[in-house]
Short mmCIF file of C-alpha atoms in Angstrom, two decimals:
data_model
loop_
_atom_site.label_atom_id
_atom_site.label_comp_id
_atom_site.label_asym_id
_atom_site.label_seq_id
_atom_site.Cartn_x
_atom_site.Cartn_y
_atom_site.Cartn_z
CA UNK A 732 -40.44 182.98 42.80
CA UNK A 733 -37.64 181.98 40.80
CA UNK A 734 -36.83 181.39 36.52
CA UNK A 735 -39.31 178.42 36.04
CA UNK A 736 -41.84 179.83 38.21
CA UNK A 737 -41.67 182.79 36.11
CA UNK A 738 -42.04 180.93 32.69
CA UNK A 739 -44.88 178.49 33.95
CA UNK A 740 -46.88 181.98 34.72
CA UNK A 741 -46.31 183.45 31.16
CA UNK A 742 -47.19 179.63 29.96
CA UNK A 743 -50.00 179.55 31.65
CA UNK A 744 -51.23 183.27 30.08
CA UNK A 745 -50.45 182.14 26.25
CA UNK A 746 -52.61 179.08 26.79
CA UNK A 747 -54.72 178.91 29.26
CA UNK A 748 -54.46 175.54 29.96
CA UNK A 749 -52.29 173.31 32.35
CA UNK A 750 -52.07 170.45 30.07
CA UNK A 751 -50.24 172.65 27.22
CA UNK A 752 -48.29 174.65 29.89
CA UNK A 753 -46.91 171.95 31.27
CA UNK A 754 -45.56 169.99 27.90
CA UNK A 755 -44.34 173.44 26.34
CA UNK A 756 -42.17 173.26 29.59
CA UNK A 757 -41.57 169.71 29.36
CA UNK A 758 -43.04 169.43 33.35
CA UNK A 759 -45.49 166.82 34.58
CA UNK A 760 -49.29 168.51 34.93
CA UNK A 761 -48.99 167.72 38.91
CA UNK A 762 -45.84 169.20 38.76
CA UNK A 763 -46.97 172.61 37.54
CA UNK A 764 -49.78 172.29 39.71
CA UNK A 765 -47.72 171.95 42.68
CA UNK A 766 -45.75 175.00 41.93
CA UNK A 767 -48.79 176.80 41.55
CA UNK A 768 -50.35 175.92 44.67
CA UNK A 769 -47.12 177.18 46.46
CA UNK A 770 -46.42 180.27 44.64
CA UNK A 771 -49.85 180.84 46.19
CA UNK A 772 -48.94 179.77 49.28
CA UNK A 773 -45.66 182.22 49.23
CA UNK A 774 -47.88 185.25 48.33
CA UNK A 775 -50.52 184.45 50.20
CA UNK A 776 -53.11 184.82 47.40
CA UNK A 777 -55.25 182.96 44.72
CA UNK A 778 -53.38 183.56 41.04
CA UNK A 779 -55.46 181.59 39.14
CA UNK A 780 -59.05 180.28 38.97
CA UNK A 781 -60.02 176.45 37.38
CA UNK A 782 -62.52 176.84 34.79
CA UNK A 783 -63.65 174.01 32.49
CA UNK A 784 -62.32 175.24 29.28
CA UNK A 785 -58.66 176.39 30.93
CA UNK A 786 -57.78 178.58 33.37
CA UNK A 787 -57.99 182.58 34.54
CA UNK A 788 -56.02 184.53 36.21
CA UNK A 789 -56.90 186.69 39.50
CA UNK A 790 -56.66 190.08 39.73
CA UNK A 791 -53.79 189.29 41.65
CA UNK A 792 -52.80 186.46 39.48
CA UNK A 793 -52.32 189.09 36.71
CA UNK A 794 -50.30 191.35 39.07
CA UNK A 795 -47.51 188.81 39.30
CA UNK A 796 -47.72 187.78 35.57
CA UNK A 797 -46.64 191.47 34.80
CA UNK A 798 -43.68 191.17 37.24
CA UNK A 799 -42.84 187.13 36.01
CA UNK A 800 -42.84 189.09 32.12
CA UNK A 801 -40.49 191.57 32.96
CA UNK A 802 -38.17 189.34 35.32
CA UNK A 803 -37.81 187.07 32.27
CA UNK A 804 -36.79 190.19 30.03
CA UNK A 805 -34.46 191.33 32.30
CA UNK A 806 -32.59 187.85 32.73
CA UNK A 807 -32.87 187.71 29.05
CA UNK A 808 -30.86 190.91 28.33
CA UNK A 809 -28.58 190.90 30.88
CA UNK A 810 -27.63 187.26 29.43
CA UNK A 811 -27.56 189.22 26.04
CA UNK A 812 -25.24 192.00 27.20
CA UNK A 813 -22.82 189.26 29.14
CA UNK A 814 -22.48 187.05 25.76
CA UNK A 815 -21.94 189.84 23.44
CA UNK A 816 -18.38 190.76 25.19
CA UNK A 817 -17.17 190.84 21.22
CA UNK A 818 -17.72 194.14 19.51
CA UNK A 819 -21.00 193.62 17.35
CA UNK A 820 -21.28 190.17 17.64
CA UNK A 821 -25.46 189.57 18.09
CA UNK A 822 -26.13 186.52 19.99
CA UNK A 823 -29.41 185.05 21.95
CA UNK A 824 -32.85 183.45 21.61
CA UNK A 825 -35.54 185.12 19.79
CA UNK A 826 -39.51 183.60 20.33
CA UNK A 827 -41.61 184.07 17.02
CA UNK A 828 -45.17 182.73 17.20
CA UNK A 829 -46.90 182.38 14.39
CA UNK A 830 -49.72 180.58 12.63
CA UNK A 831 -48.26 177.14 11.52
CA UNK A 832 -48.74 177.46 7.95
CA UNK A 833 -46.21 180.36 8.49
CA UNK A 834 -44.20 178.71 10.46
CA UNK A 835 -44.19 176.04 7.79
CA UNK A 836 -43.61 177.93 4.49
CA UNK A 837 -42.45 181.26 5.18
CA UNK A 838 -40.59 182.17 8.33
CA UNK A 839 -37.35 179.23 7.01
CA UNK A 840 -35.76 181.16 4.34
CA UNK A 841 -36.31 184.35 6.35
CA UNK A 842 -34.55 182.94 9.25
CA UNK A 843 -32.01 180.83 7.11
CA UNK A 844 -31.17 184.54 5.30
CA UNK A 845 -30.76 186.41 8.96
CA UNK A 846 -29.09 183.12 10.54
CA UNK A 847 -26.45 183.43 7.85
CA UNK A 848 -25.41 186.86 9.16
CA UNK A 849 -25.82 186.60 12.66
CA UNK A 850 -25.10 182.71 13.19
CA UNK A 851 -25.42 183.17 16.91
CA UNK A 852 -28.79 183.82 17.24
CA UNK A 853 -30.96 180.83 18.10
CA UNK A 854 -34.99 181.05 17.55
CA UNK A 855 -38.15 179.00 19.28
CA UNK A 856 -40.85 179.05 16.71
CA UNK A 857 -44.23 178.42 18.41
CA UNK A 858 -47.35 177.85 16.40
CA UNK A 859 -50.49 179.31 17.74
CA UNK A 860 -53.83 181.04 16.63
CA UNK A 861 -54.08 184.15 14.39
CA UNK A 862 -56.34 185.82 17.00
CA UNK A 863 -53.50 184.97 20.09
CA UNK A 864 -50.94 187.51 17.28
CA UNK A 865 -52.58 190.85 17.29
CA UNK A 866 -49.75 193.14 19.89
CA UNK A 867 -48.22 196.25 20.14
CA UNK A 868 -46.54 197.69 17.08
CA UNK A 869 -46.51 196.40 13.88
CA UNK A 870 -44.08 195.96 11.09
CA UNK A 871 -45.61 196.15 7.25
CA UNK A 872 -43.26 193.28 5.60
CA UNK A 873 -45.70 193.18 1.74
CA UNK A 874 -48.39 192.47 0.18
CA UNK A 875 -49.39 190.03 -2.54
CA UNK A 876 -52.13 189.42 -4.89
CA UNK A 877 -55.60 187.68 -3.98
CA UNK A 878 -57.29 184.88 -6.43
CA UNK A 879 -59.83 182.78 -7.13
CA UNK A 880 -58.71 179.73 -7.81
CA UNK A 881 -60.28 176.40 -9.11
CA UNK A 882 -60.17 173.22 -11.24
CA UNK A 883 -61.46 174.07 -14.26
CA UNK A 884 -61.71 177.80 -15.69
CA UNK A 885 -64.48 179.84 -14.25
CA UNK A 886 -66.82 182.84 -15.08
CA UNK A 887 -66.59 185.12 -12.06
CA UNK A 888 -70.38 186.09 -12.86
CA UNK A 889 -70.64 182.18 -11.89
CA UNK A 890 -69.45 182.36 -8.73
CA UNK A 891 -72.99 182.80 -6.46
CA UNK A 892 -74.18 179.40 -7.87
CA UNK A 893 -70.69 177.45 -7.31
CA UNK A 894 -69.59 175.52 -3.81
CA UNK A 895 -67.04 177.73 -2.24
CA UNK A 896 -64.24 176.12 -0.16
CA UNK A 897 -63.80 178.93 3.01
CA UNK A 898 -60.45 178.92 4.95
CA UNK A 899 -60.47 180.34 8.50
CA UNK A 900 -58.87 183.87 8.38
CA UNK A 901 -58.91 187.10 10.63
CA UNK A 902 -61.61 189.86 10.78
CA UNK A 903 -59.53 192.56 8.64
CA UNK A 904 -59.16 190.29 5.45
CA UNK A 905 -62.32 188.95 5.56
CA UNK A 906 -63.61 192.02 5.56
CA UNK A 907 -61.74 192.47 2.57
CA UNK A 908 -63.17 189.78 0.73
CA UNK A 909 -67.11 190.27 1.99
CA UNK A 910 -66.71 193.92 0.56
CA UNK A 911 -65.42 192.33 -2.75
CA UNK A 912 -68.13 190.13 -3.06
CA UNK A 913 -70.74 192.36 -1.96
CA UNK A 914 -69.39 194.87 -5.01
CA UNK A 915 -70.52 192.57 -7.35
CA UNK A 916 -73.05 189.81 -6.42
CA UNK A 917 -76.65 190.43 -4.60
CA UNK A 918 -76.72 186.84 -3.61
CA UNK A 919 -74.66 185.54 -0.55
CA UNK A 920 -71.90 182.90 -1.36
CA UNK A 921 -72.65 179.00 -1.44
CA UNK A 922 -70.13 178.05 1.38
CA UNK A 923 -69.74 174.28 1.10
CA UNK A 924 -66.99 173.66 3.42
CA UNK A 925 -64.85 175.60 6.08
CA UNK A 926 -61.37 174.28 6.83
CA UNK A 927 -58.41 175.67 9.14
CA UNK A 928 -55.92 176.63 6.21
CA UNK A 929 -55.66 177.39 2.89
CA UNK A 930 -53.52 174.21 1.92
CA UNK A 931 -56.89 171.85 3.13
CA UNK A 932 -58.75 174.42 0.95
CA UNK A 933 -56.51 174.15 -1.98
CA UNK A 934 -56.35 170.43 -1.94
CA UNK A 935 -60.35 170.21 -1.68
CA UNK A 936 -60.08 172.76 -4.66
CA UNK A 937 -57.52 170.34 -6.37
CA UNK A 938 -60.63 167.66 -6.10
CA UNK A 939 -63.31 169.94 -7.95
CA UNK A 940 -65.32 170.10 -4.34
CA UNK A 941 -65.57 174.05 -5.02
CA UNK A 942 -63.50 177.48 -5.62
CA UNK A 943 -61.27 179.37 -3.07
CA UNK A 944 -59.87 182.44 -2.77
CA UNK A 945 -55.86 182.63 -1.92
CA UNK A 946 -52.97 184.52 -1.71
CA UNK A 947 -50.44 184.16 -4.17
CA UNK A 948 -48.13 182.43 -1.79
CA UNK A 949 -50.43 180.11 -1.17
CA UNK A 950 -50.38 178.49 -4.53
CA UNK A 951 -46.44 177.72 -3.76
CA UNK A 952 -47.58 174.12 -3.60
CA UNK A 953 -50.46 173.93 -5.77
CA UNK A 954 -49.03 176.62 -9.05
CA UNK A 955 -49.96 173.64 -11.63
CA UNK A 956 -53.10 172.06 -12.03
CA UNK A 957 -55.09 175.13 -10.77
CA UNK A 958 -56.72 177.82 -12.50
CA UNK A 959 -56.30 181.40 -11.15
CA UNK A 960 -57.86 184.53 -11.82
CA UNK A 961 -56.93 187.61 -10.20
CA UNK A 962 -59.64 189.65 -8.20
CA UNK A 963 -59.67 193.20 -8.63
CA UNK A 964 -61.61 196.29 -6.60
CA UNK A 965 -64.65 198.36 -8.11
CA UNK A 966 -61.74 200.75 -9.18
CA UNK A 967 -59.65 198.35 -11.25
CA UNK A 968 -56.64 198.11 -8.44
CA UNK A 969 -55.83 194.42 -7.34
CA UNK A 970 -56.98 193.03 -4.00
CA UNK A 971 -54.10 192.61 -1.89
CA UNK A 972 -53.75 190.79 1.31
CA UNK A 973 -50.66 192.51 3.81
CA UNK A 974 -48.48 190.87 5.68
CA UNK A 975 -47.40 192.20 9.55
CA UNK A 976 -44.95 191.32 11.73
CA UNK A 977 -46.19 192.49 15.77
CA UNK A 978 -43.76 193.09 18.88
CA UNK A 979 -43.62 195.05 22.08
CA UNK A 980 -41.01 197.83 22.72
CA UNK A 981 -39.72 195.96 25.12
CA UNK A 982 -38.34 193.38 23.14
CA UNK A 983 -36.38 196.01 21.19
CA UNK A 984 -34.23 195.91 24.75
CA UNK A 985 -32.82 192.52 23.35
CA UNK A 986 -30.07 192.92 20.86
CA UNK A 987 -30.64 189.86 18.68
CA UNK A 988 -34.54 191.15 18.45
CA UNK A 989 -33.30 194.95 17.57
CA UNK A 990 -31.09 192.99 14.77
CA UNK A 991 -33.87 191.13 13.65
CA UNK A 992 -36.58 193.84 13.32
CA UNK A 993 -34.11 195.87 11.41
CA UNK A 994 -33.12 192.95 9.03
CA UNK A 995 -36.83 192.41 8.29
CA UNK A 996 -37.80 195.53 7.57
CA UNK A 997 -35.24 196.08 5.45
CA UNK A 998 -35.90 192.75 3.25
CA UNK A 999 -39.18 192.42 3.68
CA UNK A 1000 -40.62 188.54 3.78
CA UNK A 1001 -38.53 186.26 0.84
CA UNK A 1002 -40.75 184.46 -1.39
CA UNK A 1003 -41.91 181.46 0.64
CA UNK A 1004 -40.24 178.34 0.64
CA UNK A 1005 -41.77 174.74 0.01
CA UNK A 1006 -45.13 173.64 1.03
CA UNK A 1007 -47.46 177.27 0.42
CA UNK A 1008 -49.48 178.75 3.09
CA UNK A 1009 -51.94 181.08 4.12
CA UNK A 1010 -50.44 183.98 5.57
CA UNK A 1011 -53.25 185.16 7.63
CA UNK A 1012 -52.40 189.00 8.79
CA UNK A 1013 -50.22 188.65 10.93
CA UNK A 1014 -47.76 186.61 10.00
CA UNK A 1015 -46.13 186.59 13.38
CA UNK A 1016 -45.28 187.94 16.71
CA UNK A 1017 -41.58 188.72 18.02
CA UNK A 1018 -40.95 188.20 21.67
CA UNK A 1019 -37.61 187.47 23.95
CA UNK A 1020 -37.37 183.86 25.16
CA UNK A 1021 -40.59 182.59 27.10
CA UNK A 1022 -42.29 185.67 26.36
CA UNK A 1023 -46.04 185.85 25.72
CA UNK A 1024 -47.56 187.32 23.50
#
């Protein structure tokens, strides 16, 4: 079992799919397949089973995945160690995946900031679900305000008998948001459509389909044009979504990823740049290169 071998494994366990394996490693599908079939044929075991929606790994499968993870870390940090022969001088790749909206309004002047004082750090910025995020410890980076935001100013007493537009978010802030509601309305909410992100939501918002409720950093995009009106608790205190940044301990192993978790939580996420997002908690995940997560 060799490098590539490795990474097609831990591939193969972020996705669960051939198809997406295989083009994240720039391989042909029958060549992943192929070394598949012998890596089986080398251990002399079945490490993954074909279902229709992806794959699985064996019991077995899962065995080797643990060993292909912590081959990979160790080639990454003894290629670490041998490039940093000057004294403090952080180089390496870091892996952040994150949902895209993220990855798209957020992460750049966070990176551009930590780029600018270790310039020899490269990153691979992967887009994936929120529900793929949620490992090992966690970072607090801040919080920011919730709203409810629409076309045209709105009573909150209104809001049972208005279209709402719903974005797709995690279990902990909506949560957040059902116990909000339920504080103040006996009637369930009119959902009128569900999109994938808050900047769909926001631009169905923009066309007086319905009301939303964002993030302040969402609005990045959409600050004119839009009414907003903050949402409080039952005890007066703003509703505030928080923002996480996960890793392994491992990781921490890698220099540039030590550097990195120490610049963040010492800054804390910059205000986001460009197009605005929905900053689903988490934001991210920090891994070495070809880590999962």
């Amino acid at each position: 079992m060799d490098y590539l071998d490795c990474r097609i494994l831990v591939e193969l366990a972020r996705d669960r799919n051939m198809t997406h394996a295989a083009q994240t490693l720039f391989l042909s599908q029958p060549a992943l397949t192929r070394r598949i079939k012998n890596l089986e044929r080398e251990f002399g075991v079945p490490l993954v089973i074909r279902r229709s929606k992806g794959i699985a790994f064996t019991e077995r499968g899962d065995r080797l995945l643990d060993a292909a993870r912590k081959m990979l870390m160790d080639y990454e940090v003894l290629k670490s160690d041998l490039a940093a022969f000057q004294e403090g001088r952080v180089s390496g790749e870091l892996r952040i995946g994150a949902i895209y909206v993220l990855l798209e309004s957020v992460l750049p002047p966070l990176i551009a900031s930590f780029a600018s004082r270790c310039p020899e750090v490269a990153f691979q910025l992967v887009a994936q679900p929120n529900v793929k995020l949620f490992h090992g410890r966690r970072v607090h980076l801040g919080s920011e305000p919730m709203y409810v935001v629409s076309k045209e100013p709105i009573d909150l007493a209104d809001l049972p008998m208005l279209p709402r537009i719903d974005a797709v978010r995690n279990a902990k802030l909506n949560a957040l948001l059902d116990a909000w509601w339920n504080e103040r309305y006996r009637h369930p909410p009119r959902s009128l459509v569900r999109v994938s992100n808050s900047n769909i939501g926001l631009k169905l918002v923009s066309l007086g389909m319905g009301y939303a409720f964002v993030s302040e950093s969402s609005l990045a995009n959409f600050g004119s044009g839009l009414f907003r009106t903050p949402m409080y608790d039952g005890r007066g205190q703003p509703v505030l979504r928080h923002t996480f940044l996960y890793y392994r301990n491992e990781v921490l192993r890698l220099r540039q990823a030590a550097a990195f978790l120490d610049f963040i939580e010492k800054t804390g996420l910059p205000p986001p740049s460009g197009a605005g997002g929905d900053r689903d908690e988490p934001p991210g995940s920090l891994t070495g290169p070809g880590r999962g997560v």
